[in-house]
PDB file of C-alpha atoms in Angstrom:
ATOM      1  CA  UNK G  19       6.076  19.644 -13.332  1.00 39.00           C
ATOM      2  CA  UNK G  20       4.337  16.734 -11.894  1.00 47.00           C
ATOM      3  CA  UNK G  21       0.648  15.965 -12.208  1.00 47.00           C
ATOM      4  CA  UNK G  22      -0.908  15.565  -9.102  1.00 44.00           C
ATOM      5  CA  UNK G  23      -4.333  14.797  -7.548  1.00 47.00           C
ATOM      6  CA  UNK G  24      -5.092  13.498  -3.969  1.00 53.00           C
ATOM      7  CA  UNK G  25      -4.238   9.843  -5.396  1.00 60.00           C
ATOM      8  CA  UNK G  26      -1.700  10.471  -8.070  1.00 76.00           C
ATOM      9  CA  UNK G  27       1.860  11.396  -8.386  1.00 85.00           C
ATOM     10  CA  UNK G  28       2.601  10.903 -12.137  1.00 90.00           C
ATOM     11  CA  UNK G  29       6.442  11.438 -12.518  1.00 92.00           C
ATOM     12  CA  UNK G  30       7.533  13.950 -15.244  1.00 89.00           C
ATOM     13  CA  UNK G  31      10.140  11.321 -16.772  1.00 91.00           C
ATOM     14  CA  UNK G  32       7.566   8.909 -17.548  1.00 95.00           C
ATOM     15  CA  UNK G  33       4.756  10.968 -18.662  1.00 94.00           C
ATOM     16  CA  UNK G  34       7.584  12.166 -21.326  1.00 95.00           C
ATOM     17  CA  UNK G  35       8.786   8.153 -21.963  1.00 97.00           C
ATOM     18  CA  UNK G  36       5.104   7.517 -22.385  1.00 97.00           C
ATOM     19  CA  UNK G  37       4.082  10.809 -25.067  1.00 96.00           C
ATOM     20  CA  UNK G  38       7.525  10.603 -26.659  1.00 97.00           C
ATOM     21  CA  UNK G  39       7.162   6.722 -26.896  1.00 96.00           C
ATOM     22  CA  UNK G  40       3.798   6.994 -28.839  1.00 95.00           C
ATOM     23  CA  UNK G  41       5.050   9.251 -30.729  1.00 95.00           C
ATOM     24  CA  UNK G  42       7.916   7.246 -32.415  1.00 95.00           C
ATOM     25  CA  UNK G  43       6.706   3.257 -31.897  1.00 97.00           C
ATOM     26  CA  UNK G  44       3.242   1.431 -32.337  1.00 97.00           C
ATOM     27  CA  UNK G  45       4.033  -0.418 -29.487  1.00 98.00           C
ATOM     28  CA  UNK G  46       5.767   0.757 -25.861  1.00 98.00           C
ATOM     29  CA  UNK G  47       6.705  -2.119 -23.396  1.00 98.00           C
ATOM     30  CA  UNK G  48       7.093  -1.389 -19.646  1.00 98.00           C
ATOM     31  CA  UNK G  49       9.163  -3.217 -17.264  1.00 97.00           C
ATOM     32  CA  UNK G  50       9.466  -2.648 -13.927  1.00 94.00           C
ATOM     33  CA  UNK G  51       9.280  -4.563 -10.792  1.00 89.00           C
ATOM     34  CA  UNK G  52       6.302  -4.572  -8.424  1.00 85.00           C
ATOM     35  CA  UNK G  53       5.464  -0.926  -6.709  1.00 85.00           C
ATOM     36  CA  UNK G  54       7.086   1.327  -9.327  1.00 91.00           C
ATOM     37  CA  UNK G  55       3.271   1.851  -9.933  1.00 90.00           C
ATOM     38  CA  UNK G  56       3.371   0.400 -14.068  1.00 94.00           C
ATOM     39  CA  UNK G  57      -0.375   0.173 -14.090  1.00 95.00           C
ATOM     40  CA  UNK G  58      -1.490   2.977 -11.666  1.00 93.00           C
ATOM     41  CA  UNK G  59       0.832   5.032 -13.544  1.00 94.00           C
ATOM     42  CA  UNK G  60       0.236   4.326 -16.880  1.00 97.00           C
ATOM     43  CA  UNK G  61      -3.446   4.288 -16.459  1.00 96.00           C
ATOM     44  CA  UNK G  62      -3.214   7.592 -15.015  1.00 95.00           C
ATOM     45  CA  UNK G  63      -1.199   8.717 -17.679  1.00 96.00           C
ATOM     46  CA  UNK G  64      -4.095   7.387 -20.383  1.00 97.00           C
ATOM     47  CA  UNK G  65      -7.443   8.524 -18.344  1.00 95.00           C
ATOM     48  CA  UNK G  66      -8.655  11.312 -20.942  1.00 95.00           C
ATOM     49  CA  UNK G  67      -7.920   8.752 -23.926  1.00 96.00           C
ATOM     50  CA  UNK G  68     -10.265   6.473 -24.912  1.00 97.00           C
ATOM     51  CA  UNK G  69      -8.539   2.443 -24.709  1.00 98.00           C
ATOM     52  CA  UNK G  70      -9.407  -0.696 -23.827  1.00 98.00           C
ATOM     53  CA  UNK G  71      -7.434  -2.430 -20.322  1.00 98.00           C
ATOM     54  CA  UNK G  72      -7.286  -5.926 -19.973  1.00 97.00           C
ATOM     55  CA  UNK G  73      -4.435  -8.224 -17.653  1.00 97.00           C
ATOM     56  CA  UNK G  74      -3.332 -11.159 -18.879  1.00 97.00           C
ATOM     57  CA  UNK G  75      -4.002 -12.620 -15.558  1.00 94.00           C
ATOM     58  CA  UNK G  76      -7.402 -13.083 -17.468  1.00 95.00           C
ATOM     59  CA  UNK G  77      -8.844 -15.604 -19.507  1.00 93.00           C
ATOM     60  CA  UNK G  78     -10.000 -13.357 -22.013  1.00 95.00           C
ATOM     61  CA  UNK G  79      -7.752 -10.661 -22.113  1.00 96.00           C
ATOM     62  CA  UNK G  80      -6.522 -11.499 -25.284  1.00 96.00           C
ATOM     63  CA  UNK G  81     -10.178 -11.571 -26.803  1.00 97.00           C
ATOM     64  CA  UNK G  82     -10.661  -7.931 -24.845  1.00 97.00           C
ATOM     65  CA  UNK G  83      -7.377  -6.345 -27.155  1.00 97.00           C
ATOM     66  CA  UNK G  84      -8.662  -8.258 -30.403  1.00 95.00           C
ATOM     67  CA  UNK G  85     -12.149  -6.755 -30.098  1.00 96.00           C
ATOM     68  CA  UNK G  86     -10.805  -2.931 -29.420  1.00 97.00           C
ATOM     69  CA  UNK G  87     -12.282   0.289 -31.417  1.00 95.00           C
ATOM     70  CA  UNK G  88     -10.155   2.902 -29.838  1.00 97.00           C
ATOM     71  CA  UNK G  89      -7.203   2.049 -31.124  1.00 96.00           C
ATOM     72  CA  UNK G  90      -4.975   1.964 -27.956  1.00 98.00           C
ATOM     73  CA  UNK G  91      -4.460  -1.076 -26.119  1.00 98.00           C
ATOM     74  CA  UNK G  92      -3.231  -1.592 -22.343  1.00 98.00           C
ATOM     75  CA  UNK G  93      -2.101  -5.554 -22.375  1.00 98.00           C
ATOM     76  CA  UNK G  94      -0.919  -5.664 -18.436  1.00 98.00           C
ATOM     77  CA  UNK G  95       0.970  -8.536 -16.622  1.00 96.00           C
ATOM     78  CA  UNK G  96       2.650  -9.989 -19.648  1.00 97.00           C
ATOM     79  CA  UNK G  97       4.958 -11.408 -17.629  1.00 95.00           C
ATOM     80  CA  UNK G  98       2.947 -14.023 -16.933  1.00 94.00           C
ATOM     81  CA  UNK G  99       3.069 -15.292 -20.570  1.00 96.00           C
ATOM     82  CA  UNK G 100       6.629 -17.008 -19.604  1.00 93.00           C
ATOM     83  CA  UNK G 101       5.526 -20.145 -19.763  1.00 91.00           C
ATOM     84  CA  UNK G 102       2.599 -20.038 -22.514  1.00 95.00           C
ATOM     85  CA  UNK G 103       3.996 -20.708 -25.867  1.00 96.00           C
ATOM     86  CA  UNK G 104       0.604 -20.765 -27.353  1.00 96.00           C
ATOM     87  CA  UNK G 105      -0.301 -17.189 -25.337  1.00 96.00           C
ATOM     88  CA  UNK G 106       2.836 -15.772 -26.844  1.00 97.00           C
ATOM     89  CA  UNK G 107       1.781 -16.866 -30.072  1.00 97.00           C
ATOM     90  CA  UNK G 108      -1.213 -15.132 -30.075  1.00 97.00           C
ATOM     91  CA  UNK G 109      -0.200 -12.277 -28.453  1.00 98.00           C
ATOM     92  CA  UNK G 110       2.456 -11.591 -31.246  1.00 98.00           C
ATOM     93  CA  UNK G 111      -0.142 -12.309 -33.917  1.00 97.00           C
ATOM     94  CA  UNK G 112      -2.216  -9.710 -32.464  1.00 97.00           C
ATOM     95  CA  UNK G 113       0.826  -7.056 -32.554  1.00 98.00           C
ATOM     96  CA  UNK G 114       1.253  -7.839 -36.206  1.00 97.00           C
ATOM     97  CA  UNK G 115      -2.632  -7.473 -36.911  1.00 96.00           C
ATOM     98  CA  UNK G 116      -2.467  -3.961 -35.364  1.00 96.00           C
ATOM     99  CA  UNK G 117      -3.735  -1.326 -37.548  1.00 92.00           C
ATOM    100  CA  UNK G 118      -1.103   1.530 -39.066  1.00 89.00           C
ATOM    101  CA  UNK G 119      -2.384   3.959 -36.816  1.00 91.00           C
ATOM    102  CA  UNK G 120      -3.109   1.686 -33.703  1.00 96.00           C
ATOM    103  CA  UNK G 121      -1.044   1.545 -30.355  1.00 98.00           C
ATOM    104  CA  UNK G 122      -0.332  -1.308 -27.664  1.00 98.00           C
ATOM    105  CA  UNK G 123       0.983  -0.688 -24.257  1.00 98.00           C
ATOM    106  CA  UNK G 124       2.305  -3.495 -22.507  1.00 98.00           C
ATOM    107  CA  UNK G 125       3.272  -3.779 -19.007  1.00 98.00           C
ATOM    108  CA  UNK G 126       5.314  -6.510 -17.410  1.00 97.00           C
ATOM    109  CA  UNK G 127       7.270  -7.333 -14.268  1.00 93.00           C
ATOM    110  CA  UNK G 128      10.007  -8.966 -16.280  1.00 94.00           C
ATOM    111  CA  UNK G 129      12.612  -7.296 -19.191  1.00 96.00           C
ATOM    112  CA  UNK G 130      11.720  -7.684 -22.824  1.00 97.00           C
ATOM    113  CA  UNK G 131      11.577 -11.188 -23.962  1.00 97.00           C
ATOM    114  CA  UNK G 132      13.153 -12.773 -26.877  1.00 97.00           C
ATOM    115  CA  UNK G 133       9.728 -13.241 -28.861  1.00 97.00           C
ATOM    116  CA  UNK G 134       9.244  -9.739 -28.530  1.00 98.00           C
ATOM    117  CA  UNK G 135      12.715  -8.707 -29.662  1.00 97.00           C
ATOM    118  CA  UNK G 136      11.564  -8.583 -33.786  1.00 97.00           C
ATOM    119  CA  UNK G 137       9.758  -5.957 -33.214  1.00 98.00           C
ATOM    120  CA  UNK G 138      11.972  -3.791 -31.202  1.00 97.00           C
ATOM    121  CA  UNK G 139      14.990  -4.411 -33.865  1.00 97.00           C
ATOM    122  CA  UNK G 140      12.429  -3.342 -36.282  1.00 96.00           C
ATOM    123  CA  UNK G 141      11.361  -0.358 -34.431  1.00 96.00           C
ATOM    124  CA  UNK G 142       7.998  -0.621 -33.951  1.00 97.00           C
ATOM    125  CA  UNK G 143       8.064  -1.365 -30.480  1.00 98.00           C
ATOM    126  CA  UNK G 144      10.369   0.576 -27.741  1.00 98.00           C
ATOM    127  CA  UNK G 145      11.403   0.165 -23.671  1.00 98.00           C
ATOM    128  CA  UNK G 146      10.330   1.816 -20.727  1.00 98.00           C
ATOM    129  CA  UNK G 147      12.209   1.325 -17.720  1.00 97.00           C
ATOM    130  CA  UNK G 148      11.215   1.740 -14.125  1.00 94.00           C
ATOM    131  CA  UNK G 149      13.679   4.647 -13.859  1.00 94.00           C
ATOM    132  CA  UNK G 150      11.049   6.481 -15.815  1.00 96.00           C
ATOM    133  CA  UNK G 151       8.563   5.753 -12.588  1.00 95.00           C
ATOM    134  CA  UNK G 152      11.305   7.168  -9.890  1.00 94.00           C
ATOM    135  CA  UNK G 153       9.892   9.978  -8.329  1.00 94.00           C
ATOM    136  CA  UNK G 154      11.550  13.150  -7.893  1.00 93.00           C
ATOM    137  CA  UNK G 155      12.193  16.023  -5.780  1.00 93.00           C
ATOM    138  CA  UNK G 156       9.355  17.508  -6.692  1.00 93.00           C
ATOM    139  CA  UNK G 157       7.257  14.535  -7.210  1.00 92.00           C
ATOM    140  CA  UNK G 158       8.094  13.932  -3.365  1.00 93.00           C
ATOM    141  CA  UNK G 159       6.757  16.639  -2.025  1.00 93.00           C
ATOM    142  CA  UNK G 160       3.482  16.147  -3.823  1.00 91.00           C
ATOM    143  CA  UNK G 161       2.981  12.416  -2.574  1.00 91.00           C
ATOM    144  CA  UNK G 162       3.847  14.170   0.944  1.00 92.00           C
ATOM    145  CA  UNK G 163       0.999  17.086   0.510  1.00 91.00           C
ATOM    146  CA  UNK G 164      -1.510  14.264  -1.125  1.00 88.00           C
ATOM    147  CA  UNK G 165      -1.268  12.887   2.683  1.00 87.00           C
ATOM    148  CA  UNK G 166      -1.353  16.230   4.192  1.00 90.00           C
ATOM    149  CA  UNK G 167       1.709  16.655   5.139  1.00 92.00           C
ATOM    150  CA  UNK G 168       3.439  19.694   5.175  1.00 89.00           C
ATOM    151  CA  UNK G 169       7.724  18.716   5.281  1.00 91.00           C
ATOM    152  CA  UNK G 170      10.615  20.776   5.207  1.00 92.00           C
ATOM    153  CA  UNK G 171      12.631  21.126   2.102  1.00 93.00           C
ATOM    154  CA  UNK G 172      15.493  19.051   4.436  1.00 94.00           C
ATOM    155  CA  UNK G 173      12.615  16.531   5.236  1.00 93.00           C
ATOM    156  CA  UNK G 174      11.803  16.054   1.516  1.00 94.00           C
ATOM    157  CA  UNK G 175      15.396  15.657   0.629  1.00 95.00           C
ATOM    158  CA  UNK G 176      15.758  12.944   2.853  1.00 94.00           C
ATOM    159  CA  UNK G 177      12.501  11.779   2.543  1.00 94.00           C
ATOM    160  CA  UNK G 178      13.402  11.515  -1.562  1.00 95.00           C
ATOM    161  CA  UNK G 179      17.417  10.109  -0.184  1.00 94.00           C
ATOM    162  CA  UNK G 180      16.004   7.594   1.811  1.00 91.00           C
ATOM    163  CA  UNK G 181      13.466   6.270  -0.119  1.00 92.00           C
ATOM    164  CA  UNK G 182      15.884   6.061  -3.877  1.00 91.00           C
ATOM    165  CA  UNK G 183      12.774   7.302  -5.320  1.00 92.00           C
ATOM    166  CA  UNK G 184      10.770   4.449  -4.924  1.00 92.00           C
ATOM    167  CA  UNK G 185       6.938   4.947  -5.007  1.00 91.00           C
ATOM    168  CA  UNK G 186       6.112   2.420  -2.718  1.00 90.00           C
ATOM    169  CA  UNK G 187       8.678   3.470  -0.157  1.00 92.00           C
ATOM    170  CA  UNK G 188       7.761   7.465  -0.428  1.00 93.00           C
ATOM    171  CA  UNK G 189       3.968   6.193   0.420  1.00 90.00           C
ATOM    172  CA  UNK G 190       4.469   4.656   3.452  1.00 93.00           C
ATOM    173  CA  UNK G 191       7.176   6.810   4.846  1.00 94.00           C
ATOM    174  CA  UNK G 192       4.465   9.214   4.173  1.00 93.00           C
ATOM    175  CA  UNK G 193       1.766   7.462   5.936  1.00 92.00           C
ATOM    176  CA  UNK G 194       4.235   7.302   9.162  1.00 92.00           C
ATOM    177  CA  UNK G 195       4.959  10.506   9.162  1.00 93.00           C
ATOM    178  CA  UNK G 196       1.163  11.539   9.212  1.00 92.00           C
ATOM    179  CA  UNK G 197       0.600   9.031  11.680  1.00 92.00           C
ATOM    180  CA  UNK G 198       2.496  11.584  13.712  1.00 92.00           C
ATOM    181  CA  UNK G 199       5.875   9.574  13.600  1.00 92.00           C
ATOM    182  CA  UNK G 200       8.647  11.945  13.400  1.00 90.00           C
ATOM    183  CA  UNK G 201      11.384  11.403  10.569  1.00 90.00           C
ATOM    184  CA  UNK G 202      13.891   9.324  11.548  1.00 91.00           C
ATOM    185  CA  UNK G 203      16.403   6.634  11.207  1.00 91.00           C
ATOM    186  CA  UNK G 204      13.647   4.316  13.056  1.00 94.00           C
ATOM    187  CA  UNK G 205      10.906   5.672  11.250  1.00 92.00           C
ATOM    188  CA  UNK G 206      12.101   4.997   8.055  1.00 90.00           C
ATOM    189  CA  UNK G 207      13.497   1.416   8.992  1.00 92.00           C
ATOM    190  CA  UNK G 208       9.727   0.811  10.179  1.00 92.00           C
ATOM    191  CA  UNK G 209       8.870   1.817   6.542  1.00 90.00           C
ATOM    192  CA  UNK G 210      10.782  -0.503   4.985  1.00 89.00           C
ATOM    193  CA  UNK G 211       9.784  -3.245   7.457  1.00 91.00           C
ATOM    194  CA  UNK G 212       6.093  -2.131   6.020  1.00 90.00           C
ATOM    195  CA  UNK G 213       7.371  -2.400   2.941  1.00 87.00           C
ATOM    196  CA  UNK G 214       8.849  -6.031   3.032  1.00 85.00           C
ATOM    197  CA  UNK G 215       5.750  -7.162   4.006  1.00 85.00           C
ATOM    198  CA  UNK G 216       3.876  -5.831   0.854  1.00 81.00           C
ATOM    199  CA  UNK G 217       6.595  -7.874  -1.075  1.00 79.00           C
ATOM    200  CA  UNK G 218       5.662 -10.610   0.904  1.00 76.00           C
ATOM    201  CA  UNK G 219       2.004 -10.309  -0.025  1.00 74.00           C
ATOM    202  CA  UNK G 220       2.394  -9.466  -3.529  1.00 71.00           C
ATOM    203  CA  UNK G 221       5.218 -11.642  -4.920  1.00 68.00           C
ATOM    204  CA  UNK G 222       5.701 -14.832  -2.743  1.00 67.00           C
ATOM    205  CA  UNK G 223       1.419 -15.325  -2.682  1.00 65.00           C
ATOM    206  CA  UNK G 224       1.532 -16.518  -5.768  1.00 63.00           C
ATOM    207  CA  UNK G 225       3.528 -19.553  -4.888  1.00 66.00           C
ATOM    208  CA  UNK G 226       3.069 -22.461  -2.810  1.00 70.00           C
ATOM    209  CA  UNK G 227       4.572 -22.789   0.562  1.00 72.00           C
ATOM    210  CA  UNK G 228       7.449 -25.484  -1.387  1.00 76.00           C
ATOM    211  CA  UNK G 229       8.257 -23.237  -4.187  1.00 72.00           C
ATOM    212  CA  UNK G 230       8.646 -20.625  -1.419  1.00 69.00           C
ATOM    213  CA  UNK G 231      11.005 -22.871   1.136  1.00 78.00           C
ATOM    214  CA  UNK G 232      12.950 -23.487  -1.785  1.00 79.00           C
ATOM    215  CA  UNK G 233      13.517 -19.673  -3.175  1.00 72.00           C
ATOM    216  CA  UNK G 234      14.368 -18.591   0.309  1.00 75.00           C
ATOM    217  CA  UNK G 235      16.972 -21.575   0.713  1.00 83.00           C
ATOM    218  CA  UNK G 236      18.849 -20.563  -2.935  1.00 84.00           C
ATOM    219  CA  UNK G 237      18.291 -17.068  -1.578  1.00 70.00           C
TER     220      UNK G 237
END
Protein backbone atom coordinates (compact mmCIF):
# COMPACT_ATOMS: atom_id res chain seq x y z
CA UNK A 1 0.00 0.00 0.00
CA UNK A 2 1.09 3.47 -0.56
CA UNK A 3 2.20 5.92 2.10
CA UNK A 4 0.35 8.89 2.04
CA UNK A 5 0.07 12.27 3.84
CA UNK A 6 -1.58 15.53 2.54
CA UNK A 7 1.85 16.18 0.56
CA UNK A 8 3.13 12.75 -0.20
CA UNK A 9 2.39 9.92 -2.46
CA UNK A 10 5.39 7.55 -1.97
CA UNK A 11 4.93 4.73 -4.62
CA UNK A 12 5.11 1.11 -3.29
CA UNK A 13 7.76 0.09 -6.12
CA UNK A 14 10.21 2.49 -4.99
CA UNK A 15 9.89 2.40 -1.34
CA UNK A 16 10.75 -1.51 -2.06
CA UNK A 17 13.82 -0.42 -4.77
CA UNK A 18 14.91 1.89 -2.00
CA UNK A 19 14.73 -0.87 1.38
CA UNK A 20 15.70 -3.75 -0.90
CA UNK A 21 18.54 -1.55 -2.44
CA UNK A 22 20.10 -0.83 1.06
CA UNK A 23 19.82 -3.92 1.84
CA UNK A 24 22.14 -5.53 -0.83
CA UNK A 25 24.58 -2.32 -2.01
CA UNK A 26 26.47 0.49 0.00
CA UNK A 27 25.57 2.70 -2.55
CA UNK A 28 21.97 3.14 -4.63
CA UNK A 29 22.03 5.59 -7.67
CA UNK A 30 18.76 7.16 -8.94
CA UNK A 31 18.07 8.31 -12.33
CA UNK A 32 15.22 9.78 -13.47
CA UNK A 33 14.25 12.77 -15.38
CA UNK A 34 12.82 15.95 -13.85
CA UNK A 35 9.18 15.47 -12.00
CA UNK A 36 9.40 11.73 -11.25
CA UNK A 37 9.85 13.38 -7.74
CA UNK A 38 13.84 11.68 -7.08
CA UNK A 39 14.37 14.04 -4.20
CA UNK A 40 10.81 14.60 -2.79
CA UNK A 41 10.56 10.99 -2.96
CA UNK A 42 13.53 9.77 -1.65
CA UNK A 43 13.60 12.25 1.10
CA UNK A 44 10.29 11.15 2.04
CA UNK A 45 11.27 7.77 1.93
CA UNK A 46 14.43 8.64 4.54
CA UNK A 47 12.49 11.23 7.04
CA UNK A 48 12.61 8.91 10.29
CA UNK A 49 16.45 8.11 9.50
CA UNK A 50 18.94 10.18 10.59
CA UNK A 51 21.36 11.47 7.16
CA UNK A 52 22.93 14.22 5.99
CA UNK A 53 21.36 16.03 2.33
CA UNK A 54 23.46 18.06 0.36
CA UNK A 55 23.05 18.96 -3.85
CA UNK A 56 25.83 19.18 -5.74
CA UNK A 57 24.46 22.33 -7.11
CA UNK A 58 26.49 23.50 -3.96
CA UNK A 59 29.83 24.54 -3.33
CA UNK A 60 30.24 22.54 -0.42
CA UNK A 61 28.27 19.66 -0.84
CA UNK A 62 31.03 17.53 -1.11
CA UNK A 63 32.54 18.86 2.30
CA UNK A 64 28.69 18.32 3.78
CA UNK A 65 28.99 14.13 2.77
CA UNK A 66 32.77 14.04 4.00
CA UNK A 67 31.87 15.49 7.40
CA UNK A 68 28.65 12.99 7.98
CA UNK A 69 28.07 10.95 11.45
CA UNK A 70 24.94 9.18 10.49
CA UNK A 71 26.17 7.12 8.17
CA UNK A 72 23.71 7.69 5.24
CA UNK A 73 24.38 10.12 2.68
CA UNK A 74 21.86 11.88 0.12
CA UNK A 75 24.46 13.34 -2.72
CA UNK A 76 21.55 15.00 -5.11
CA UNK A 77 21.99 16.50 -8.67
CA UNK A 78 25.02 14.51 -9.65
CA UNK A 79 24.29 15.09 -12.90
CA UNK A 80 25.75 18.13 -12.84
CA UNK A 81 29.25 16.61 -12.27
CA UNK A 82 29.36 15.98 -16.29
CA UNK A 83 31.71 18.26 -16.90
CA UNK A 84 33.93 18.34 -13.55
CA UNK A 85 36.69 15.91 -13.81
CA UNK A 86 38.14 17.10 -10.61
CA UNK A 87 34.33 16.87 -8.84
CA UNK A 88 34.17 13.34 -10.10
CA UNK A 89 37.36 12.67 -8.66
CA UNK A 90 36.48 13.52 -5.43
CA UNK A 91 33.26 12.31 -5.40
CA UNK A 92 34.58 8.70 -6.18
CA UNK A 93 37.26 9.08 -3.53
CA UNK A 94 34.64 9.76 -1.11
CA UNK A 95 32.61 6.44 -2.19
CA UNK A 96 35.77 4.47 -1.62
CA UNK A 97 36.41 6.18 1.89
CA UNK A 98 32.88 5.08 2.95
CA UNK A 99 32.81 3.12 6.03
CA UNK A 100 31.73 -0.91 5.88
CA UNK A 101 28.56 -0.14 7.30
CA UNK A 102 27.90 3.35 5.65
CA UNK A 103 25.36 4.16 2.76
CA UNK A 104 25.27 6.86 -0.17
CA UNK A 105 22.24 7.74 -2.11
CA UNK A 106 22.74 9.50 -5.16
CA UNK A 107 20.28 11.13 -7.31
CA UNK A 108 20.77 12.33 -10.85
CA UNK A 109 18.85 13.45 -13.92
CA UNK A 110 21.16 11.52 -16.19
CA UNK A 111 21.90 7.34 -16.40
CA UNK A 112 24.90 5.96 -14.60
CA UNK A 113 28.12 7.29 -15.81
CA UNK A 114 31.17 5.50 -16.82
CA UNK A 115 33.26 6.64 -13.62
CA UNK A 116 30.69 5.22 -11.63
CA UNK A 117 30.48 1.91 -13.48
CA UNK A 118 33.52 0.12 -11.04
CA UNK A 119 31.49 0.10 -8.52
CA UNK A 120 28.35 -1.23 -9.92
CA UNK A 121 30.42 -4.26 -11.68
CA UNK A 122 31.70 -4.72 -8.27
CA UNK A 123 28.43 -4.63 -6.60
CA UNK A 124 28.58 -2.19 -4.23
CA UNK A 125 26.55 0.21 -5.87
CA UNK A 126 23.02 -0.62 -7.72
CA UNK A 127 20.23 1.37 -10.18
CA UNK A 128 17.07 2.84 -9.55
CA UNK A 129 15.03 3.74 -12.35
CA UNK A 130 12.22 6.22 -12.63
CA UNK A 131 9.82 3.32 -13.25
CA UNK A 132 10.26 2.74 -9.56
CA UNK A 133 8.64 6.52 -9.09
CA UNK A 134 5.45 5.69 -11.52
CA UNK A 135 2.54 5.92 -9.57
CA UNK A 136 -0.09 3.45 -9.48
CA UNK A 137 -3.64 2.74 -9.32
CA UNK A 138 -3.71 3.09 -6.01
CA UNK A 139 -1.11 5.67 -5.62
CA UNK A 140 -3.59 7.75 -7.95
CA UNK A 141 -6.27 7.86 -6.02
CA UNK A 142 -4.31 9.04 -3.02
CA UNK A 143 -2.64 12.10 -4.91
CA UNK A 144 -6.48 12.69 -5.98
CA UNK A 145 -7.87 12.55 -2.12
CA UNK A 146 -4.52 14.63 -0.94
CA UNK A 147 -6.39 17.47 -3.16
CA UNK A 148 -9.74 16.59 -1.98
CA UNK A 149 -11.02 15.07 -4.54
CA UNK A 150 -13.27 12.40 -4.42
CA UNK A 151 -13.10 10.43 -8.35
CA UNK A 152 -14.72 7.53 -9.61
CA UNK A 153 -12.88 4.31 -9.94
CA UNK A 154 -13.45 5.10 -14.06
CA UNK A 155 -12.05 8.66 -13.30
CA UNK A 156 -8.94 7.23 -11.57
CA UNK A 157 -8.37 4.78 -14.31
CA UNK A 158 -8.19 7.34 -16.72
CA UNK A 159 -6.86 9.75 -14.60
CA UNK A 160 -3.77 6.94 -13.99
CA UNK A 161 -4.21 6.11 -18.37
CA UNK A 162 -3.82 9.50 -19.19
CA UNK A 163 -1.27 10.61 -17.14
CA UNK A 164 1.37 7.08 -17.84
CA UNK A 165 1.88 7.42 -14.24
CA UNK A 166 3.72 10.40 -14.20
CA UNK A 167 3.81 12.38 -10.87
CA UNK A 168 3.94 15.59 -12.27
CA UNK A 169 1.11 14.99 -14.70
CA UNK A 170 -1.31 13.20 -11.91
CA UNK A 171 -0.70 16.66 -9.82
CA UNK A 172 -1.92 18.98 -12.05
CA UNK A 173 -4.65 17.00 -13.63
CA UNK A 174 -5.53 16.91 -10.05
CA UNK A 175 -5.37 20.52 -9.39
CA UNK A 176 -7.85 21.02 -12.58
CA UNK A 177 -10.09 18.84 -11.57
CA UNK A 178 -10.46 20.58 -8.06
CA UNK A 179 -10.51 23.73 -9.73
CA UNK A 180 -13.90 22.39 -10.69
CA UNK A 181 -12.78 21.40 -14.33
CA UNK A 182 -14.51 18.33 -15.29
CA UNK A 183 -12.34 15.33 -16.74
CA UNK A 184 -11.89 15.53 -20.10
CA UNK A 185 -10.06 15.29 -23.30
CA UNK A 186 -9.57 19.29 -22.91
CA UNK A 187 -8.91 19.14 -19.42
CA UNK A 188 -6.24 16.92 -19.57
CA UNK A 189 -4.63 18.58 -22.78
CA UNK A 190 -4.72 21.87 -20.50
CA UNK A 191 -2.67 19.70 -18.04
CA UNK A 192 -0.15 18.91 -20.15
CA UNK A 193 0.01 22.45 -21.58
CA UNK A 194 0.65 23.21 -17.59
CA UNK A 195 2.96 20.79 -17.65
CA UNK A 196 5.21 21.93 -20.65
CA UNK A 197 5.57 24.98 -19.09
CA UNK A 198 7.14 23.53 -15.83
CA UNK A 199 9.67 21.88 -18.31
CA UNK A 200 10.17 25.09 -19.62
CA UNK A 201 11.00 26.58 -16.24
CA UNK A 202 12.94 23.83 -14.89
CA UNK A 203 15.16 22.51 -17.72
CA UNK A 204 15.69 25.24 -20.44
CA UNK A 205 16.39 28.10 -17.30
CA UNK A 206 19.44 26.88 -16.89
CA UNK A 207 20.66 27.85 -20.28
CA UNK A 208 21.16 30.93 -22.09
CA UNK A 209 18.78 32.19 -24.64
CA UNK A 210 21.75 30.79 -27.56
CA UNK A 211 22.19 27.44 -26.11
CA UNK A 212 18.37 27.41 -26.11
CA UNK A 213 17.80 28.72 -29.99
CA UNK A 214 20.16 26.17 -30.81
CA UNK A 215 18.53 22.94 -28.89
CA UNK A 216 15.18 23.88 -30.27
CA UNK A 217 16.66 24.19 -33.95
CA UNK A 218 18.45 20.37 -33.65
CA UNK A 219 15.15 19.60 -31.97
Amino acid sequence: MATKDKAVVEPYGLSCALREGLAGHKFLYVTAQTGWGKTTGVRWHFRTRRHTYASLWDEDALEKAEADATGLVILDDCHVLADQPEGQARLVAFLRGVKERGHVVLLSRAPLPDWLFPFHLSGLLTVIHDTAFRLGMEDVANLAANVGLKLSQEDVLRLHRESLGFPVAVKIICMQLAEGKPMTTETVRSGYRQLFAYFDRRLFSYWDSKVRRLLLSVS
